[in-house]
Tab-separated table of C-alpha atoms in Angstrom:
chain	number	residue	atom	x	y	z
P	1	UNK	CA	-255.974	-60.156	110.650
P	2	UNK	CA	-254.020	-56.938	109.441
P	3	UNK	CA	-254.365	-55.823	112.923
P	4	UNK	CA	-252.755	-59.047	114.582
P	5	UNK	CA	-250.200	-58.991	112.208
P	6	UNK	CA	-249.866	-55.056	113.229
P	7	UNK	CA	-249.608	-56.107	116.288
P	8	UNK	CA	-247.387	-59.275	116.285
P	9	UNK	CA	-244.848	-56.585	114.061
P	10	UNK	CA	-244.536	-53.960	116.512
P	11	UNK	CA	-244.196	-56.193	119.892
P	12	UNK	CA	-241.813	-58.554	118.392
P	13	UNK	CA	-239.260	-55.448	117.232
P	14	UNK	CA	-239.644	-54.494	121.052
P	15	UNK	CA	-237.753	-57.952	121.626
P	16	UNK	CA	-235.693	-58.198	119.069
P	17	UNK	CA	-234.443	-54.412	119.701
P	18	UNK	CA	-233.733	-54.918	123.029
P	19	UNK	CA	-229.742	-55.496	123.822
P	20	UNK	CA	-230.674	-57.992	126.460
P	21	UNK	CA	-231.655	-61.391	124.829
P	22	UNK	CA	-229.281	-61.284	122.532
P	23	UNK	CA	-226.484	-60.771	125.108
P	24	UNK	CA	-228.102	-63.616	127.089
P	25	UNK	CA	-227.992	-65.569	124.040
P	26	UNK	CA	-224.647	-64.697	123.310
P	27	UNK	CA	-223.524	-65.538	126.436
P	28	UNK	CA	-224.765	-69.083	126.323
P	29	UNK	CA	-223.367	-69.602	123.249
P	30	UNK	CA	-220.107	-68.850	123.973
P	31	UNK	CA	-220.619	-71.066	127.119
P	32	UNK	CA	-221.159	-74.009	124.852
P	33	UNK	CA	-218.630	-73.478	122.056
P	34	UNK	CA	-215.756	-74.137	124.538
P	35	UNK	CA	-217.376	-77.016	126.310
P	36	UNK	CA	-217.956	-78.436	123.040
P	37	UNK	CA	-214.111	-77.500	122.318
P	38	UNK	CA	-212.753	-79.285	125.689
P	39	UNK	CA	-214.884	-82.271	124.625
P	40	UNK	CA	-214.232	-82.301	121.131
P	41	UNK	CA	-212.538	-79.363	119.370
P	42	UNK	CA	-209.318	-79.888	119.400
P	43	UNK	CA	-207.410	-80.787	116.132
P	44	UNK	CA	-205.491	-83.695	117.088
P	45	UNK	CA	-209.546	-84.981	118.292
P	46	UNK	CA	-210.945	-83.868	115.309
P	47	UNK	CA	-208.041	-85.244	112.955
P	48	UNK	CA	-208.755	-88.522	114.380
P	49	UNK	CA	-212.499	-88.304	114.394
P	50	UNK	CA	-212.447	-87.979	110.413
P	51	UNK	CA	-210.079	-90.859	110.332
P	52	UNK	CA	-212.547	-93.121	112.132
P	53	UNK	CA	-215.494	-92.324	110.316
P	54	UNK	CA	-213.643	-93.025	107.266
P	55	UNK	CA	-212.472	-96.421	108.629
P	56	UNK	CA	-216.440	-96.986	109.482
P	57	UNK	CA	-217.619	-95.982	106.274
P	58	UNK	CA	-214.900	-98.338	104.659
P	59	UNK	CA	-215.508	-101.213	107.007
P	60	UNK	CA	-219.385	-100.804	105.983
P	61	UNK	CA	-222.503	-99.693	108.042
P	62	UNK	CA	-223.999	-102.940	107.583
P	63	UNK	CA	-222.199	-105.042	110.065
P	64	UNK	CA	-223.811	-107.897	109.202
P	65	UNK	CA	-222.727	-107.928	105.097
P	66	UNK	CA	-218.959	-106.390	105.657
P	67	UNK	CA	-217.103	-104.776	102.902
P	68	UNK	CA	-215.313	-107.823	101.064
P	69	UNK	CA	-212.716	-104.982	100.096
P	70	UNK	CA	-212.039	-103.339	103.500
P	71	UNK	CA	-208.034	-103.831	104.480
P	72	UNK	CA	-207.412	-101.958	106.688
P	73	UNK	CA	-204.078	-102.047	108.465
P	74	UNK	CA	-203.291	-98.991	110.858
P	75	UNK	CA	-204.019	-99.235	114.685
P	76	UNK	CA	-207.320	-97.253	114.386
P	77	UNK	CA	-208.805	-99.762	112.042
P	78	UNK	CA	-207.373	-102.631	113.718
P	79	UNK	CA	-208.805	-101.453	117.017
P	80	UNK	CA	-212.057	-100.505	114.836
P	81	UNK	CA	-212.146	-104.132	113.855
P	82	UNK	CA	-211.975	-105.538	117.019
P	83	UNK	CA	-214.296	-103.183	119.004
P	84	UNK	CA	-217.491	-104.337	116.235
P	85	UNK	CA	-216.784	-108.207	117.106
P	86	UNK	CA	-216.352	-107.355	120.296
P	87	UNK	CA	-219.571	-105.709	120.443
P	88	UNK	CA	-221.612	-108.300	118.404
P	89	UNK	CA	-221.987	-110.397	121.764
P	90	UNK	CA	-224.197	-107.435	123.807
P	91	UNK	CA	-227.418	-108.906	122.537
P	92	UNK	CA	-226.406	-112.535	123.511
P	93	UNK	CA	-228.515	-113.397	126.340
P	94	UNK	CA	-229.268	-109.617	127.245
P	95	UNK	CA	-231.916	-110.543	129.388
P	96	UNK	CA	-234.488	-106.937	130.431
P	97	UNK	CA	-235.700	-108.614	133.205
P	98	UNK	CA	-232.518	-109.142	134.820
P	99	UNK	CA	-231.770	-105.637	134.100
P	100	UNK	CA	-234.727	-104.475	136.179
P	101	UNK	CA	-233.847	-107.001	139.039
P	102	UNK	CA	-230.451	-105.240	138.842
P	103	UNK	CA	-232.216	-101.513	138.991
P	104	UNK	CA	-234.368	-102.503	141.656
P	105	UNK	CA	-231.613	-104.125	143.800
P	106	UNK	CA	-229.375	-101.317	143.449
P	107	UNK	CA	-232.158	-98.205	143.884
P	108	UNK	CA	-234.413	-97.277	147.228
P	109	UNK	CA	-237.568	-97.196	144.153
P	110	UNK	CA	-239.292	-100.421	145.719
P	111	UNK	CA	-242.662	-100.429	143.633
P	112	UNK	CA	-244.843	-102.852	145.244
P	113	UNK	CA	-248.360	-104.503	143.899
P	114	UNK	CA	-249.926	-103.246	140.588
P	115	UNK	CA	-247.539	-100.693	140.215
P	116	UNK	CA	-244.474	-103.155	140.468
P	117	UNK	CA	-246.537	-105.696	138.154
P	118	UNK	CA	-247.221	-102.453	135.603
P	119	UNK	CA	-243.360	-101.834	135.842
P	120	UNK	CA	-242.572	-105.331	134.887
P	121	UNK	CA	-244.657	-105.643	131.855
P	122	UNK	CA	-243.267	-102.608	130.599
P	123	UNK	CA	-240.060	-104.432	130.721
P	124	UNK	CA	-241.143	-107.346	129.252
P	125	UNK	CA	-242.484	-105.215	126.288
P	126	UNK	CA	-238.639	-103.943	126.098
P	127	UNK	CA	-237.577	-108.047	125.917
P	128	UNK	CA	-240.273	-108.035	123.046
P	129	UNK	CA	-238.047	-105.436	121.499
P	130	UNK	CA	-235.063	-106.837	121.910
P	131	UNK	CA	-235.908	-109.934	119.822
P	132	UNK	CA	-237.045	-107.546	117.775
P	133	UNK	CA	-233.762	-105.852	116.843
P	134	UNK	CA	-232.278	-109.721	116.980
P	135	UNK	CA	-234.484	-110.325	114.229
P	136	UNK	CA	-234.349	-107.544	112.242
P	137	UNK	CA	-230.920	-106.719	112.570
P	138	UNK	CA	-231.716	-103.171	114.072
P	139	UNK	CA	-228.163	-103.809	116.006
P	140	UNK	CA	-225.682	-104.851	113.889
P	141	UNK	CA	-224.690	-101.324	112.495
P	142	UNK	CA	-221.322	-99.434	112.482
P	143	UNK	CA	-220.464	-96.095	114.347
P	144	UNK	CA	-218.080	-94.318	116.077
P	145	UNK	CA	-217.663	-96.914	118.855
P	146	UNK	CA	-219.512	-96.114	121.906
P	147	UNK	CA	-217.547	-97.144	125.125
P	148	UNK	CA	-214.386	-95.145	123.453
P	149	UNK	CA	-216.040	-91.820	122.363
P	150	UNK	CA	-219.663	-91.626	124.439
P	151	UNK	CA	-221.444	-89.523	121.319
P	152	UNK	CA	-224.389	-89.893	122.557
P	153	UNK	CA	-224.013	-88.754	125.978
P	154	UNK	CA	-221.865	-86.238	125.112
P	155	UNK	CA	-224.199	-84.827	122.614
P	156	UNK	CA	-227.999	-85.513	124.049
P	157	UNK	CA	-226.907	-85.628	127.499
P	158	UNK	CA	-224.076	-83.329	128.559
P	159	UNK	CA	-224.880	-80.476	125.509
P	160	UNK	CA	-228.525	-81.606	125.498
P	161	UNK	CA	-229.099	-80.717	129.625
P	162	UNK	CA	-227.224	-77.500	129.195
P	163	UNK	CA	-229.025	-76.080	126.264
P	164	UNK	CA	-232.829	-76.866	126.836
P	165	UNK	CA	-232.086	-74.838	130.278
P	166	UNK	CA	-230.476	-71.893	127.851
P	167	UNK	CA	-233.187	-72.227	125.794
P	168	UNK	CA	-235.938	-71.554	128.044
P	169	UNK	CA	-234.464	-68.726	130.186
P	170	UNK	CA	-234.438	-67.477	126.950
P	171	UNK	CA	-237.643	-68.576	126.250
P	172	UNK	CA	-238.767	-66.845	129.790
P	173	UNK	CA	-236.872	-63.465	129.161
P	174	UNK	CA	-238.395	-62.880	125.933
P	175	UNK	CA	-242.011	-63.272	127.107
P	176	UNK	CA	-241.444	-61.551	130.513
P	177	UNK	CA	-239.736	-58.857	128.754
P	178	UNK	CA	-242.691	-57.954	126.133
P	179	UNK	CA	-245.459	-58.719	128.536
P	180	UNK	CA	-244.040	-56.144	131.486
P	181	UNK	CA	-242.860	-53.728	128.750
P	182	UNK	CA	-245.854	-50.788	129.508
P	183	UNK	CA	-245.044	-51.450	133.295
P	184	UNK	CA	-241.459	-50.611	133.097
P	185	UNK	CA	-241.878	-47.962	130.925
P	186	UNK	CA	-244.617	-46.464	133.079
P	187	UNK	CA	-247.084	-46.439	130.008
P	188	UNK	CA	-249.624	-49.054	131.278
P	189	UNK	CA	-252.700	-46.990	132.242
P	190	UNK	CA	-252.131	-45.632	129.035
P	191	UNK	CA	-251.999	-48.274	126.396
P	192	UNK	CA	-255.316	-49.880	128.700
P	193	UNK	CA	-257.161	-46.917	128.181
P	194	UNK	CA	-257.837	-48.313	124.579
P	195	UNK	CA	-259.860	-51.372	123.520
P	196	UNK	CA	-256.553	-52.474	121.363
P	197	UNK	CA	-254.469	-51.667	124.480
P	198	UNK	CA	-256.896	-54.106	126.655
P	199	UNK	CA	-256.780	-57.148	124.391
P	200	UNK	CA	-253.126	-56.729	123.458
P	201	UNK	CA	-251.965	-58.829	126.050
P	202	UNK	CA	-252.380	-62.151	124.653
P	203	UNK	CA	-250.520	-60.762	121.389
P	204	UNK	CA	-247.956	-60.092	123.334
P	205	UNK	CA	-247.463	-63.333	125.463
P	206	UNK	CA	-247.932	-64.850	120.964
P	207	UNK	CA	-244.977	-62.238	120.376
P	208	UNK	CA	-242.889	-63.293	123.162
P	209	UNK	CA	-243.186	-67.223	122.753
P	210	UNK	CA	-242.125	-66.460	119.062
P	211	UNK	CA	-239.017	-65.017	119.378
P	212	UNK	CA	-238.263	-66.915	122.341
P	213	UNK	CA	-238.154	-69.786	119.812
P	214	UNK	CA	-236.398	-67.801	117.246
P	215	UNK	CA	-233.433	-66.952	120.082
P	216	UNK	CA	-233.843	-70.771	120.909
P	217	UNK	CA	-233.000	-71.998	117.202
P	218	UNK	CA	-230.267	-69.784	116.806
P	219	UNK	CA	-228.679	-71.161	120.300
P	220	UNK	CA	-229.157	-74.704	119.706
P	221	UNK	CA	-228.300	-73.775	115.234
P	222	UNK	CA	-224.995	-72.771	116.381
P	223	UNK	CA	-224.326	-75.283	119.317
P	224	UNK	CA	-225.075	-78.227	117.421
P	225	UNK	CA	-223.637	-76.511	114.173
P	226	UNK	CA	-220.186	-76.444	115.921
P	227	UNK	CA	-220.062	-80.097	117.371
P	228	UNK	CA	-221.080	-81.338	113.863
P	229	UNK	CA	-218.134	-79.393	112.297
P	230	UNK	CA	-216.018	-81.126	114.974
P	231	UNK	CA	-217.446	-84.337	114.800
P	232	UNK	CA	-218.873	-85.509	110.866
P	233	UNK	CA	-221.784	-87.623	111.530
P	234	UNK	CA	-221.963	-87.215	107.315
P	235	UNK	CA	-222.692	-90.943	106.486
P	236	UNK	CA	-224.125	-92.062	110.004
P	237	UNK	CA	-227.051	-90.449	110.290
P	238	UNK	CA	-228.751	-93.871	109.023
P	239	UNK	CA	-227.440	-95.782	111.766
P	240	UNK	CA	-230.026	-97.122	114.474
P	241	UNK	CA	-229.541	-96.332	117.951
P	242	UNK	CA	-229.568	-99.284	119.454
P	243	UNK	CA	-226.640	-100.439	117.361
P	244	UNK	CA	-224.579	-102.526	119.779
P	245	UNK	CA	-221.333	-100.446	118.747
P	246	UNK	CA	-223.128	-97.359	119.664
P	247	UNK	CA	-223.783	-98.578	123.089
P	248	UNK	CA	-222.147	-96.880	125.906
P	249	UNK	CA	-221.166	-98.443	129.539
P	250	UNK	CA	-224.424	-97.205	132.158
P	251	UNK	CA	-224.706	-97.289	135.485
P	252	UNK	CA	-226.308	-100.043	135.521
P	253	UNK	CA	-224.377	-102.180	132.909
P	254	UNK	CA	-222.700	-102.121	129.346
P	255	UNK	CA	-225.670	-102.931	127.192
P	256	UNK	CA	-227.638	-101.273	123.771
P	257	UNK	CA	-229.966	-98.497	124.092
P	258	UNK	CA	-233.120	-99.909	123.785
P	259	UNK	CA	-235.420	-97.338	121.997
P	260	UNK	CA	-239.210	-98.481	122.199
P	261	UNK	CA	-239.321	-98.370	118.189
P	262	UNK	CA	-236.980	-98.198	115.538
P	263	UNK	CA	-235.071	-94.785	115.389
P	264	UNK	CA	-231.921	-93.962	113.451
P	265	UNK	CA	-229.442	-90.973	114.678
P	266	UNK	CA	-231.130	-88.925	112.430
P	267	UNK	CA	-234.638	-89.050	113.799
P	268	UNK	CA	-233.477	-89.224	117.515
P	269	UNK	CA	-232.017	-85.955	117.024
P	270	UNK	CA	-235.088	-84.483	115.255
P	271	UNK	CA	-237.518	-85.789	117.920
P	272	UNK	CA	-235.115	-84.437	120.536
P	273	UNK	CA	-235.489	-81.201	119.150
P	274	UNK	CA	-239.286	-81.368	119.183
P	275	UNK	CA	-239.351	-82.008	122.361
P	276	UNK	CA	-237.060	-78.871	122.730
P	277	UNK	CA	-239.974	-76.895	120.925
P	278	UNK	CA	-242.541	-78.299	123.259
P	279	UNK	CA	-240.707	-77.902	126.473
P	280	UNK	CA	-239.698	-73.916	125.061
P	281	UNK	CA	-244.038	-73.473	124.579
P	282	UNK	CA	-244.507	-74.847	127.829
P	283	UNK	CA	-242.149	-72.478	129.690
P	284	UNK	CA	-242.700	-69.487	128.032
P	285	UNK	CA	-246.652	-70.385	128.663
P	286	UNK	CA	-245.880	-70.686	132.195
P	287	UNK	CA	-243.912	-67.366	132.354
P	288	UNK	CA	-247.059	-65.393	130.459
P	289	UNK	CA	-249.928	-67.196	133.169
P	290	UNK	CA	-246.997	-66.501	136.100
P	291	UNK	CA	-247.089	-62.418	134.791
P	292	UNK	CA	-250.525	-62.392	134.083
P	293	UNK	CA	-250.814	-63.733	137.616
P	294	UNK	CA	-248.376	-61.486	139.089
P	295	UNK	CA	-248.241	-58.305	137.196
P	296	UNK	CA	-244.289	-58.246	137.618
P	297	UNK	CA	-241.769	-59.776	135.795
P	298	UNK	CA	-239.536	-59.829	138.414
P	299	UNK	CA	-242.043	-61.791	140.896
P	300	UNK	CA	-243.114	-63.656	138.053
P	301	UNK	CA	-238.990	-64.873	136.918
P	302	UNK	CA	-238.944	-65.460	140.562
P	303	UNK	CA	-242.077	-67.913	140.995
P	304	UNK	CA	-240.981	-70.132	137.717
P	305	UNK	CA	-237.642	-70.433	138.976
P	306	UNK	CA	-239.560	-71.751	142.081
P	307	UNK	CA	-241.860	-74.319	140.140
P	308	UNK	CA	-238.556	-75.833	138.548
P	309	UNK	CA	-236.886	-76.358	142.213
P	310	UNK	CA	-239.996	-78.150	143.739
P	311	UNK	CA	-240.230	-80.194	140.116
P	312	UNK	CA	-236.488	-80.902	140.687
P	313	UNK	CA	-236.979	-81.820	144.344
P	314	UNK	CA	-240.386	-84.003	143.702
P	315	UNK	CA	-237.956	-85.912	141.210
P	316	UNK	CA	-235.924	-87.170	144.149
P	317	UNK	CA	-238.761	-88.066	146.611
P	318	UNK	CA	-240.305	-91.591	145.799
P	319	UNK	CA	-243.571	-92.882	146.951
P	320	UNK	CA	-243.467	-96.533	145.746
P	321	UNK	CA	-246.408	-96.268	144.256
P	322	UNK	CA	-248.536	-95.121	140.674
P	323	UNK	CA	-248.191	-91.224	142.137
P	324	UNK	CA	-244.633	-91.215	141.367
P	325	UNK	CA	-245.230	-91.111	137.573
P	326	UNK	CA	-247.872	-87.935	137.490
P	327	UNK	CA	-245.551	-86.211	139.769
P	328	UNK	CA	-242.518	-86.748	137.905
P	329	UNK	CA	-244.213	-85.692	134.475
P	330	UNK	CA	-242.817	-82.086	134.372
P	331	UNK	CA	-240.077	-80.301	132.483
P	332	UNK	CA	-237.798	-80.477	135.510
P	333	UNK	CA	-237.956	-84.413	135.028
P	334	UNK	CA	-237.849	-84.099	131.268
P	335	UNK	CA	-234.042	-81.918	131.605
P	336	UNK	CA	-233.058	-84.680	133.757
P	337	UNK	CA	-233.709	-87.575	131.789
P	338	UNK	CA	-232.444	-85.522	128.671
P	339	UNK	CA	-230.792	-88.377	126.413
P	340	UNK	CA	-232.619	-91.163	127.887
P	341	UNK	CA	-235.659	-90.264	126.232
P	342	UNK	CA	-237.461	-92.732	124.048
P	343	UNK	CA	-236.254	-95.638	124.972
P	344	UNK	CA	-235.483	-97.705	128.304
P	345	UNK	CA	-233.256	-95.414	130.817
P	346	UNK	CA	-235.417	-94.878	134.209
P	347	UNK	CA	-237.974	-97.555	135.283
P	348	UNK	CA	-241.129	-95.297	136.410
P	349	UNK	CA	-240.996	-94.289	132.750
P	350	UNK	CA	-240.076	-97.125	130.914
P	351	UNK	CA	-243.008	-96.771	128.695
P	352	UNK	CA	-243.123	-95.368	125.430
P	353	UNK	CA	-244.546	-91.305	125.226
P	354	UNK	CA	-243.744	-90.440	129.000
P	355	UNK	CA	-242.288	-87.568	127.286
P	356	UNK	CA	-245.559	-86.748	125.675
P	357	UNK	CA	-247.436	-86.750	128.959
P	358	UNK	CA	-244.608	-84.873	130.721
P	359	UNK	CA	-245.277	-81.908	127.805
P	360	UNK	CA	-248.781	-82.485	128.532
P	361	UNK	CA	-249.105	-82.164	131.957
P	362	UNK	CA	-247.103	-79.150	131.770
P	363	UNK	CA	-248.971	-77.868	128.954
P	364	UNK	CA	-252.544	-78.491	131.030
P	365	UNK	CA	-250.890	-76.757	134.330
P	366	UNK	CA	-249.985	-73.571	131.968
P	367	UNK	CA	-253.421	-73.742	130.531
P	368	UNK	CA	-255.175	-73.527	133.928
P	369	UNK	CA	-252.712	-70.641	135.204
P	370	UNK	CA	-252.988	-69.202	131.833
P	371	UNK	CA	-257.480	-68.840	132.492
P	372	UNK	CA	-256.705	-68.025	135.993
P	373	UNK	CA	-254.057	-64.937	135.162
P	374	UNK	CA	-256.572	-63.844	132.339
P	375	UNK	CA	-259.632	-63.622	135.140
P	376	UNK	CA	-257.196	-61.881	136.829
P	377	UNK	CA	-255.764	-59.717	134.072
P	378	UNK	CA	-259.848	-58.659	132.894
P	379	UNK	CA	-260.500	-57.916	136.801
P	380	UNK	CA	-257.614	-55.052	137.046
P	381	UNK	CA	-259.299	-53.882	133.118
P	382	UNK	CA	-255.809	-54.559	131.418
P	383	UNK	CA	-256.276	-56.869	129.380
């Protein structure tokens, strides 16, 4: 155990002491501080933005019980005012079905037969849960309103499909890095000349996926840091997602988002950044089997940035039929449909947990590279 630990030590400080990552990571970051700013930064944005969560504090987060006190009497809270009656009238008659007809009529994605019929129960288990949130009164919370400011495409979509990118290049840089270190530095027959040296490998793909995710927290710590310092969610986090006045106009219509179970802003952004950590271990496991594999971190950046193009292209390329879900359960799919998960945003995965079975299949694909690298790896007596 003192040996891993040895081990874990000494391979880690080669990442964390190399100027690289942390220029990478600097790099990003400053990348997403002034997108964030053009979004949001501003003062005169940022004034206001206090204002209105005042005026939705004051109004009350309870829609449905007011805040017998509430006057207020500027344009902000007048406009406030009328935006939440407005909005009470998006679960009258929302109809999932007709949604789906709507998809379908508008998309080339024809499902036919069982996988058309599995497509349409999933949607009427989404009409389920809108009565649901009628009945419960999941929807009748206040927020910043949603057509006006677009929080939560702004901040799971836009920032959300930049950073998990960020994330695992640097994710891919760290283990690449650590795993190719005795090849760079010419040291390789070397360090294999020992039993230590021949089963360090895996200790150093452990070492690499480590402070991949410690470069990864720091990136998304500060990202999200600064648009919370710009925009006070302090109050809100309570709030549901499918609150009509936090729904935002779609493509295909101005209606709720329609999570499969009950989530507040809180735990959406929590289970976002799970998935994060899941898609980070999944690409860093890919970049250790794609070295292992290769034997050069240069080949091996080379074939992951492959994978992720055919993932992205398979995305695009429908067959009608149940093989469209398996092949569109990777982490190219998952950065696409970054703040539509967990609830109803694409119909081959209107289910609940396709996000679980895109980290899975991912997961299972590193795995088998992973055995197949380490065959390799044992052959060539390094590792």
């Amino acid at each position: 155990m003192k040996r891993a630990v040895w081990i874990l030590r000494k391979e880690s400080g080669k990442i964390m002491g190399s100027p690289m990552p942390w220029m990478v990571m600097f790099l990003f970051l400053a990348m997403n501080l002034l997108q964030i700013y053009g979004y949001v930064g501003n003062p005169q944005a940022r004034e206001q933005f206090g204002k209105m969560r005042g005026i939705v504090l004051d109004y009350g987060l309870k829609l449905d019980e007011g805040n017998p006190d509430y006057s207020g009497e500027d344009e902000l809270a007048a406009y406030y005012a009328e935006y939440v009656g407005n909005s009470a009238a998006l679960y009258d008659g929302l109809d999932m079905a007709a949604i789906l007809e709507k998809r379908l009529h508008n998309s080339s994605f024809q499902p036919t037969g069982a996988y058309r019929d599995f497509i349409e129960g999933n949607y009427r288990k989404l009409q389920e849960r809108v009565e649901e949130i009628r009945s419960t009164g999941e929807g009748d919370y206040g927020f910043y309103p949603g057509s006006c400011y677009r929080f939560h495409s702004l901040l799971f979509g836009r920032i959300g499909r930049r950073l998990l990118p960020e994330m695992a290049v640097l994710m891919v840089l760290c283990v690449l890095y650590v795993t190719d270190y005795e090849r760079i530095h010419k040291t390789r027959e070397m360090v294999a000349a020992t039993r230590t040296g021949r089963g360090i490998l895996y200790w150093k793909a452990a070492a690499g996926l480590g402070c991949g995710i410690v470069f990864g927290f720091f990136l998304a710590a500060a990202t999200y840091g600064y648009f919370f310092r710009c925009v006070p969610f302090r109050g809100l986090w309570e709030v549901p997602v499918c609150s009509a006045v936090y729904a935002e106009p779609r493509i295909y219509g101005y209606y709720p988002f329609i999570t499969f179970w009950k989530l507040t802003v809180g735990e959406y952004l929590g289970l976002t950044l799970l998935v994060f950590l899941g898609a980070l271990l999944a690409a860093g496991s890919l970049a250790a089997a794609a070295w292992m594999i290769l034997r050069n971190s240069y080949f091996a950046f080379t074939a992951n940035v492959a994978l992720y193009m055919v993932w992205y292209l398979l995305c695009f390329y429908n067959t009608d039929s149940f093989l469209d879900i398996p092949k569109n359960m990777n982490l190219s799919a998952l950065l696409i449909l970054c703040g539509g998960w967990f609830m109803e945003h694409e119909m081959m995965f209107s289910f609940a947990g396709s996000e679980l079975w895109c980290l899975g299949k991912s997961a299972v694909i590193a795995g088998i590279l992973f055995w197949v690298g380490g065959r390799r790896c044992r052959r060539a007596d390094i590792c």
